[in-house]
Amino acid sequence: MVNAPTTVVAGVPAVSVQQRGHWTDDTVDRPTMDLTTDAAKAAARSLRADLAEQHVMSSHARALELVAHQLGFRDWNTASAVLDRSRDDAAGLGAPVPILRVQRFDDVRSFYLHHLGFVVEWEHRFEPGMPIYARLARGATRLDLSEHHGDGTPGSAVWVPVADVTALHRELRRTAHPSMRPGIEQDAPGGPTLTVIDPSGNTLRFCEAG
């Protein structure tokens, strides 16, 4: 039997063709390697440097996607969710889902769907006329919106990691919202950050971590 070929990108542990595939964040049988997201980010920086020496320009976000594909993951969001998961966590904790208290749900829903690009995973009311609870999703991010009085306080803040905050900024300019024109704070703690406030006063800080 001939062994499947392997390749190495910027110091990333080799992954055979047999191992590669579209691993999701809940995949059990995935490549076994001791690698953290910090190590993968370092590999992406090395990859960019190597490509630059060959006069090939690449953004950091694109390099992260290439490293994720090399490791056999569908995309960087999936890779980062899996790489730092504790292998000995018997309880199997997943990513937390923030609950944002909202009013005027239809206005807030429209803001998240038409301006921020989220989709509705599900909505729930106990009966017609009762407060609504909904889960929205975009990529690996999940946000719950609630009209129920016990679910948080309007004006909460959520920190959302993104692979390319500049690309998100361009997108938001295309889907311009009449009440805001956010910019990118390059020197924000944690990395370049784009801040958006929803119609209920909740703040979303989209940050491209270095």
PDB file of C-alpha atoms in Angstrom:
ATOM      1  CA  MET A   1       0.000   0.000   0.000  1.00  0.00           C
ATOM      2  CA  VAL A   2       1.352   3.422  -0.997  1.00  0.00           C
ATOM      3  CA  ASN A   3       1.244   6.045   1.717  1.00  0.00           C
ATOM      4  CA  ALA A   4      -0.796   9.135   0.920  1.00  0.00           C
ATOM      5  CA  PRO A   5       1.380  12.172   0.165  1.00  0.00           C
ATOM      6  CA  THR A   6       1.702  14.913   2.724  1.00  0.00           C
ATOM      7  CA  THR A   7       2.409  18.609   2.444  1.00  0.00           C
ATOM      8  CA  VAL A   8       3.678  21.226   4.863  1.00  0.00           C
ATOM      9  CA  VAL A   9       2.744  24.917   4.893  1.00  0.00           C
ATOM     10  CA  ALA A  10       4.688  27.411   6.984  1.00  0.00           C
ATOM     11  CA  GLY A  11       5.508  25.038   9.797  1.00  0.00           C
ATOM     12  CA  VAL A  12       2.035  23.506  10.052  1.00  0.00           C
ATOM     13  CA  PRO A  13       2.165  19.783  10.901  1.00  0.00           C
ATOM     14  CA  ALA A  14       1.746  17.691   7.766  1.00  0.00           C
ATOM     15  CA  VAL A  15      -1.751  16.425   7.040  1.00  0.00           C
ATOM     16  CA  SER A  16      -2.153  13.592   4.574  1.00  0.00           C
ATOM     17  CA  VAL A  17      -4.639  13.650   1.722  1.00  0.00           C
ATOM     18  CA  GLN A  18      -6.459  10.827   3.474  1.00  0.00           C
ATOM     19  CA  GLN A  19      -6.843  13.000   6.552  1.00  0.00           C
ATOM     20  CA  ARG A  20      -8.070  16.087   4.745  1.00  0.00           C
ATOM     21  CA  GLY A  21     -11.744  16.877   4.484  1.00  0.00           C
ATOM     22  CA  HIS A  22     -14.389  19.282   5.700  1.00  0.00           C
ATOM     23  CA  TRP A  23     -14.065  18.839   9.432  1.00  0.00           C
ATOM     24  CA  THR A  24     -16.773  20.614  11.398  1.00  0.00           C
ATOM     25  CA  ASP A  25     -16.560  21.876  14.959  1.00  0.00           C
ATOM     26  CA  ASP A  26     -18.312  18.749  16.217  1.00  0.00           C
ATOM     27  CA  THR A  27     -16.312  16.227  14.182  1.00  0.00           C
ATOM     28  CA  VAL A  28     -14.956  13.399  16.320  1.00  0.00           C
ATOM     29  CA  ASP A  29     -12.564  11.758  13.858  1.00  0.00           C
ATOM     30  CA  ARG A  30     -10.281  14.618  12.899  1.00  0.00           C
ATOM     31  CA  PRO A  31      -6.487  14.838  12.463  1.00  0.00           C
ATOM     32  CA  THR A  32      -4.736  14.258  15.772  1.00  0.00           C
ATOM     33  CA  MET A  33      -2.153  16.970  16.374  1.00  0.00           C
ATOM     34  CA  ASP A  34      -1.099  19.121  19.298  1.00  0.00           C
ATOM     35  CA  LEU A  35      -1.709  22.540  17.774  1.00  0.00           C
ATOM     36  CA  THR A  36      -3.298  25.676  19.214  1.00  0.00           C
ATOM     37  CA  THR A  37      -4.857  28.634  17.456  1.00  0.00           C
ATOM     38  CA  ASP A  38      -1.835  30.743  18.447  1.00  0.00           C
ATOM     39  CA  ALA A  39       0.452  28.267  16.681  1.00  0.00           C
ATOM     40  CA  ALA A  40      -1.806  28.267  13.626  1.00  0.00           C
ATOM     41  CA  LYS A  41      -1.765  32.093  13.549  1.00  0.00           C
ATOM     42  CA  ALA A  42       2.026  32.018  13.749  1.00  0.00           C
ATOM     43  CA  ALA A  43       2.020  29.582  10.835  1.00  0.00           C
ATOM     44  CA  ALA A  44      -0.165  32.004   8.870  1.00  0.00           C
ATOM     45  CA  ARG A  45       2.302  34.835   9.509  1.00  0.00           C
ATOM     46  CA  SER A  46       5.170  32.621   8.340  1.00  0.00           C
ATOM     47  CA  LEU A  47       3.179  31.664   5.262  1.00  0.00           C
ATOM     48  CA  ARG A  48       2.619  35.323   4.376  1.00  0.00           C
ATOM     49  CA  ALA A  49       6.340  35.992   4.726  1.00  0.00           C
ATOM     50  CA  ASP A  50       7.218  32.994   2.545  1.00  0.00           C
ATOM     51  CA  LEU A  51       4.726  34.074  -0.115  1.00  0.00           C
ATOM     52  CA  ALA A  52       6.036  37.646  -0.033  1.00  0.00           C
ATOM     53  CA  GLU A  53       9.522  36.347  -0.823  1.00  0.00           C
ATOM     54  CA  GLN A  54       7.985  34.853  -3.964  1.00  0.00           C
ATOM     55  CA  HIS A  55       6.310  38.219  -4.725  1.00  0.00           C
ATOM     56  CA  VAL A  56       2.877  36.811  -3.902  1.00  0.00           C
ATOM     57  CA  MET A  57       0.848  39.118  -1.694  1.00  0.00           C
ATOM     58  CA  SER A  58      -1.714  37.670   0.740  1.00  0.00           C
ATOM     59  CA  SER A  59      -3.778  39.165   3.555  1.00  0.00           C
ATOM     60  CA  HIS A  60      -3.518  37.706   7.053  1.00  0.00           C
ATOM     61  CA  ALA A  61      -7.135  36.543   6.775  1.00  0.00           C
ATOM     62  CA  ARG A  62      -6.384  34.680   3.540  1.00  0.00           C
ATOM     63  CA  ALA A  63      -3.307  33.086   5.108  1.00  0.00           C
ATOM     64  CA  LEU A  64      -5.437  31.884   8.039  1.00  0.00           C
ATOM     65  CA  GLU A  65      -7.877  30.270   5.598  1.00  0.00           C
ATOM     66  CA  LEU A  66      -4.999  28.544   3.770  1.00  0.00           C
ATOM     67  CA  VAL A  67      -3.618  27.178   7.035  1.00  0.00           C
ATOM     68  CA  ALA A  68      -7.082  25.955   8.028  1.00  0.00           C
ATOM     69  CA  HIS A  69      -7.462  24.147   4.690  1.00  0.00           C
ATOM     70  CA  GLN A  70      -3.998  22.621   5.078  1.00  0.00           C
ATOM     71  CA  LEU A  71      -5.096  21.223   8.426  1.00  0.00           C
ATOM     72  CA  GLY A  72      -8.178  19.733   6.811  1.00  0.00           C
ATOM     73  CA  PHE A  73     -10.799  22.146   8.131  1.00  0.00           C
ATOM     74  CA  ARG A  74     -13.549  23.806   6.093  1.00  0.00           C
ATOM     75  CA  ASP A  75     -12.528  27.328   7.117  1.00  0.00           C
ATOM     76  CA  TRP A  76     -10.653  29.296   9.790  1.00  0.00           C
ATOM     77  CA  ASN A  77     -13.664  29.730  12.073  1.00  0.00           C
ATOM     78  CA  THR A  78     -14.092  25.956  12.241  1.00  0.00           C
ATOM     79  CA  ALA A  79     -10.370  25.386  12.778  1.00  0.00           C
ATOM     80  CA  SER A  80     -10.082  27.918  15.608  1.00  0.00           C
ATOM     81  CA  ALA A  81     -13.132  26.447  17.348  1.00  0.00           C
ATOM     82  CA  VAL A  82     -11.626  22.960  17.266  1.00  0.00           C
ATOM     83  CA  LEU A  83      -7.914  23.582  17.849  1.00  0.00           C
ATOM     84  CA  ASP A  84      -8.287  25.048  21.322  1.00  0.00           C
ATOM     85  CA  ARG A  85     -10.874  22.551  22.489  1.00  0.00           C
ATOM     86  CA  SER A  86      -9.548  20.640  25.473  1.00  0.00           C
ATOM     87  CA  ARG A  87      -8.988  16.982  24.571  1.00  0.00           C
ATOM     88  CA  ASP A  88      -9.660  15.843  28.122  1.00  0.00           C
ATOM     89  CA  ASP A  89     -12.862  17.830  28.682  1.00  0.00           C
ATOM     90  CA  ALA A  90     -15.250  15.044  29.628  1.00  0.00           C
ATOM     91  CA  ALA A  91     -18.180  17.461  29.878  1.00  0.00           C
ATOM     92  CA  GLY A  92     -17.666  18.630  26.297  1.00  0.00           C
ATOM     93  CA  LEU A  93     -18.467  22.320  26.832  1.00  0.00           C
ATOM     94  CA  GLY A  94     -19.404  24.207  23.679  1.00  0.00           C
ATOM     95  CA  ALA A  95     -19.158  27.858  22.698  1.00  0.00           C
ATOM     96  CA  PRO A  96     -21.356  30.210  24.778  1.00  0.00           C
ATOM     97  CA  VAL A  97     -24.304  31.973  23.131  1.00  0.00           C
ATOM     98  CA  PRO A  98     -24.902  35.550  24.369  1.00  0.00           C
ATOM     99  CA  ILE A  99     -28.512  36.592  25.037  1.00  0.00           C
ATOM    100  CA  LEU A 100     -29.267  40.189  24.048  1.00  0.00           C
ATOM    101  CA  ARG A 101     -32.378  41.867  25.436  1.00  0.00           C
ATOM    102  CA  VAL A 102     -34.226  43.759  22.702  1.00  0.00           C
ATOM    103  CA  GLN A 103     -37.327  45.859  22.120  1.00  0.00           C
ATOM    104  CA  ARG A 104     -39.153  46.420  18.815  1.00  0.00           C
ATOM    105  CA  PHE A 105     -38.107  42.982  17.669  1.00  0.00           C
ATOM    106  CA  ASP A 106     -39.003  43.491  14.005  1.00  0.00           C
ATOM    107  CA  ASP A 107     -36.652  46.493  13.758  1.00  0.00           C
ATOM    108  CA  VAL A 108     -33.832  44.648  15.528  1.00  0.00           C
ATOM    109  CA  ARG A 109     -34.349  41.516  13.437  1.00  0.00           C
ATOM    110  CA  SER A 110     -34.173  43.551  10.224  1.00  0.00           C
ATOM    111  CA  PHE A 111     -30.944  45.212  11.417  1.00  0.00           C
ATOM    112  CA  TYR A 112     -29.195  41.890  12.065  1.00  0.00           C
ATOM    113  CA  LEU A 113     -30.437  40.232   8.876  1.00  0.00           C
ATOM    114  CA  HIS A 114     -30.212  43.032   6.315  1.00  0.00           C
ATOM    115  CA  HIS A 115     -27.289  45.049   7.696  1.00  0.00           C
ATOM    116  CA  LEU A 116     -25.103  42.517   9.520  1.00  0.00           C
ATOM    117  CA  GLY A 117     -25.810  39.473   7.357  1.00  0.00           C
ATOM    118  CA  PHE A 118     -27.137  37.101  10.029  1.00  0.00           C
ATOM    119  CA  VAL A 119     -29.845  34.503   9.390  1.00  0.00           C
ATOM    120  CA  VAL A 120     -32.591  33.269  11.720  1.00  0.00           C
ATOM    121  CA  GLU A 121     -32.014  29.718  12.968  1.00  0.00           C
ATOM    122  CA  TRP A 122     -35.276  29.615  14.904  1.00  0.00           C
ATOM    123  CA  GLU A 123     -37.860  31.770  16.670  1.00  0.00           C
ATOM    124  CA  HIS A 124     -40.179  30.950  19.584  1.00  0.00           C
ATOM    125  CA  ARG A 125     -43.259  32.449  21.254  1.00  0.00           C
ATOM    126  CA  PHE A 126     -45.237  30.675  23.947  1.00  0.00           C
ATOM    127  CA  GLU A 127     -48.373  31.972  22.235  1.00  0.00           C
ATOM    128  CA  PRO A 128     -49.357  34.829  19.896  1.00  0.00           C
ATOM    129  CA  GLY A 129     -48.749  38.231  21.442  1.00  0.00           C
ATOM    130  CA  MET A 130     -46.154  36.920  23.920  1.00  0.00           C
ATOM    131  CA  PRO A 131     -42.499  38.070  23.874  1.00  0.00           C
ATOM    132  CA  ILE A 132     -40.350  36.456  21.206  1.00  0.00           C
ATOM    133  CA  TYR A 133     -37.030  34.620  21.574  1.00  0.00           C
ATOM    134  CA  ALA A 134     -34.870  33.980  18.506  1.00  0.00           C
ATOM    135  CA  ARG A 135     -31.460  32.588  17.616  1.00  0.00           C
ATOM    136  CA  LEU A 136     -29.459  34.231  14.839  1.00  0.00           C
ATOM    137  CA  ALA A 137     -26.353  32.876  13.151  1.00  0.00           C
ATOM    138  CA  ARG A 138     -23.567  34.002  10.894  1.00  0.00           C
ATOM    139  CA  GLY A 139     -20.583  31.727  10.346  1.00  0.00           C
ATOM    140  CA  ALA A 140     -19.567  30.274  13.715  1.00  0.00           C
ATOM    141  CA  THR A 141     -21.248  33.105  15.671  1.00  0.00           C
ATOM    142  CA  ARG A 142     -24.579  32.587  17.421  1.00  0.00           C
ATOM    143  CA  LEU A 143     -26.605  35.353  19.098  1.00  0.00           C
ATOM    144  CA  ASP A 144     -29.920  35.007  20.919  1.00  0.00           C
ATOM    145  CA  LEU A 145     -32.349  37.943  20.876  1.00  0.00           C
ATOM    146  CA  SER A 146     -35.002  38.068  23.581  1.00  0.00           C
ATOM    147  CA  GLU A 147     -37.939  40.311  24.456  1.00  0.00           C
ATOM    148  CA  HIS A 148     -38.345  38.554  27.824  1.00  0.00           C
ATOM    149  CA  HIS A 149     -37.771  40.768  30.887  1.00  0.00           C
ATOM    150  CA  GLY A 150     -35.541  38.258  32.664  1.00  0.00           C
ATOM    151  CA  ASP A 151     -33.086  37.860  29.796  1.00  0.00           C
ATOM    152  CA  GLY A 152     -30.457  40.497  30.356  1.00  0.00           C
ATOM    153  CA  THR A 153     -30.489  44.266  30.049  1.00  0.00           C
ATOM    154  CA  PRO A 154     -30.523  46.376  26.883  1.00  0.00           C
ATOM    155  CA  GLY A 155     -27.143  47.985  26.357  1.00  0.00           C
ATOM    156  CA  SER A 156     -25.037  44.838  26.764  1.00  0.00           C
ATOM    157  CA  ALA A 157     -21.789  44.363  24.824  1.00  0.00           C
ATOM    158  CA  VAL A 158     -20.544  41.313  22.912  1.00  0.00           C
ATOM    159  CA  TRP A 159     -17.013  40.772  21.584  1.00  0.00           C
ATOM    160  CA  VAL A 160     -17.060  38.891  18.254  1.00  0.00           C
ATOM    161  CA  PRO A 161     -13.813  37.596  16.675  1.00  0.00           C
ATOM    162  CA  VAL A 162     -13.539  38.021  12.897  1.00  0.00           C
ATOM    163  CA  ALA A 163     -10.906  36.879  10.414  1.00  0.00           C
ATOM    164  CA  ASP A 164     -10.924  40.090   8.330  1.00  0.00           C
ATOM    165  CA  VAL A 165     -12.425  43.202   9.910  1.00  0.00           C
ATOM    166  CA  THR A 166     -11.629  45.286   6.812  1.00  0.00           C
ATOM    167  CA  ALA A 167     -13.747  42.992   4.647  1.00  0.00           C
ATOM    168  CA  LEU A 168     -16.593  43.299   7.157  1.00  0.00           C
ATOM    169  CA  HIS A 169     -16.252  47.083   7.085  1.00  0.00           C
ATOM    170  CA  ARG A 170     -16.542  47.106   3.282  1.00  0.00           C
ATOM    171  CA  GLU A 171     -19.618  44.899   3.538  1.00  0.00           C
ATOM    172  CA  LEU A 172     -21.315  47.200   6.048  1.00  0.00           C
ATOM    173  CA  ARG A 173     -20.642  50.185   3.810  1.00  0.00           C
ATOM    174  CA  ARG A 174     -22.476  48.390   0.998  1.00  0.00           C
ATOM    175  CA  THR A 175     -25.448  47.629   3.263  1.00  0.00           C
ATOM    176  CA  ALA A 176     -25.392  51.134   4.719  1.00  0.00           C
ATOM    177  CA  HIS A 177     -27.609  51.751   7.737  1.00  0.00           C
ATOM    178  CA  PRO A 178     -29.118  55.251   8.041  1.00  0.00           C
ATOM    179  CA  SER A 179     -28.228  55.707  11.718  1.00  0.00           C
ATOM    180  CA  MET A 180     -24.555  54.717  11.708  1.00  0.00           C
ATOM    181  CA  ARG A 181     -21.338  54.704   9.737  1.00  0.00           C
ATOM    182  CA  PRO A 182     -18.856  52.682  11.826  1.00  0.00           C
ATOM    183  CA  GLY A 183     -15.114  52.863  11.350  1.00  0.00           C
ATOM    184  CA  ILE A 184     -12.246  50.599  12.391  1.00  0.00           C
ATOM    185  CA  GLU A 185     -10.350  51.382  15.592  1.00  0.00           C
ATOM    186  CA  GLN A 186      -6.893  50.132  14.656  1.00  0.00           C
ATOM    187  CA  ASP A 187      -5.400  50.427  18.166  1.00  0.00           C
ATOM    188  CA  ALA A 188      -8.237  48.813  20.112  1.00  0.00           C
ATOM    189  CA  PRO A 189      -7.302  46.242  22.784  1.00  0.00           C
ATOM    190  CA  GLY A 190      -7.155  42.817  21.194  1.00  0.00           C
ATOM    191  CA  GLY A 191      -6.753  44.071  17.634  1.00  0.00           C
ATOM    192  CA  PRO A 192      -8.461  46.258  15.011  1.00  0.00           C
ATOM    193  CA  THR A 193     -12.107  46.587  16.043  1.00  0.00           C
ATOM    194  CA  LEU A 194     -15.321  47.677  14.334  1.00  0.00           C
ATOM    195  CA  THR A 195     -18.097  48.643  16.752  1.00  0.00           C
ATOM    196  CA  VAL A 196     -21.790  48.446  15.858  1.00  0.00           C
ATOM    197  CA  ILE A 197     -24.790  49.348  18.047  1.00  0.00           C
ATOM    198  CA  ASP A 198     -28.109  47.635  17.351  1.00  0.00           C
ATOM    199  CA  PRO A 199     -31.510  49.421  17.573  1.00  0.00           C
ATOM    200  CA  SER A 200     -31.913  48.285  21.213  1.00  0.00           C
ATOM    201  CA  GLY A 201     -28.570  49.767  22.268  1.00  0.00           C
ATOM    202  CA  ASN A 202     -26.591  46.512  22.397  1.00  0.00           C
ATOM    203  CA  THR A 203     -22.972  46.846  21.279  1.00  0.00           C
ATOM    204  CA  LEU A 204     -21.180  44.351  19.042  1.00  0.00           C
ATOM    205  CA  ARG A 205     -17.398  44.707  18.851  1.00  0.00           C
ATOM    206  CA  PHE A 206     -16.060  42.830  15.818  1.00  0.00           C
ATOM    207  CA  CYS A 207     -12.339  42.325  16.439  1.00  0.00           C
ATOM    208  CA  GLU A 208      -9.595  40.945  14.209  1.00  0.00           C
ATOM    209  CA  ALA A 209      -7.267  39.408  16.769  1.00  0.00           C
ATOM    210  CA  GLY A 210      -3.596  39.515  15.837  1.00  0.00           C
TER     211      GLY A 210
END
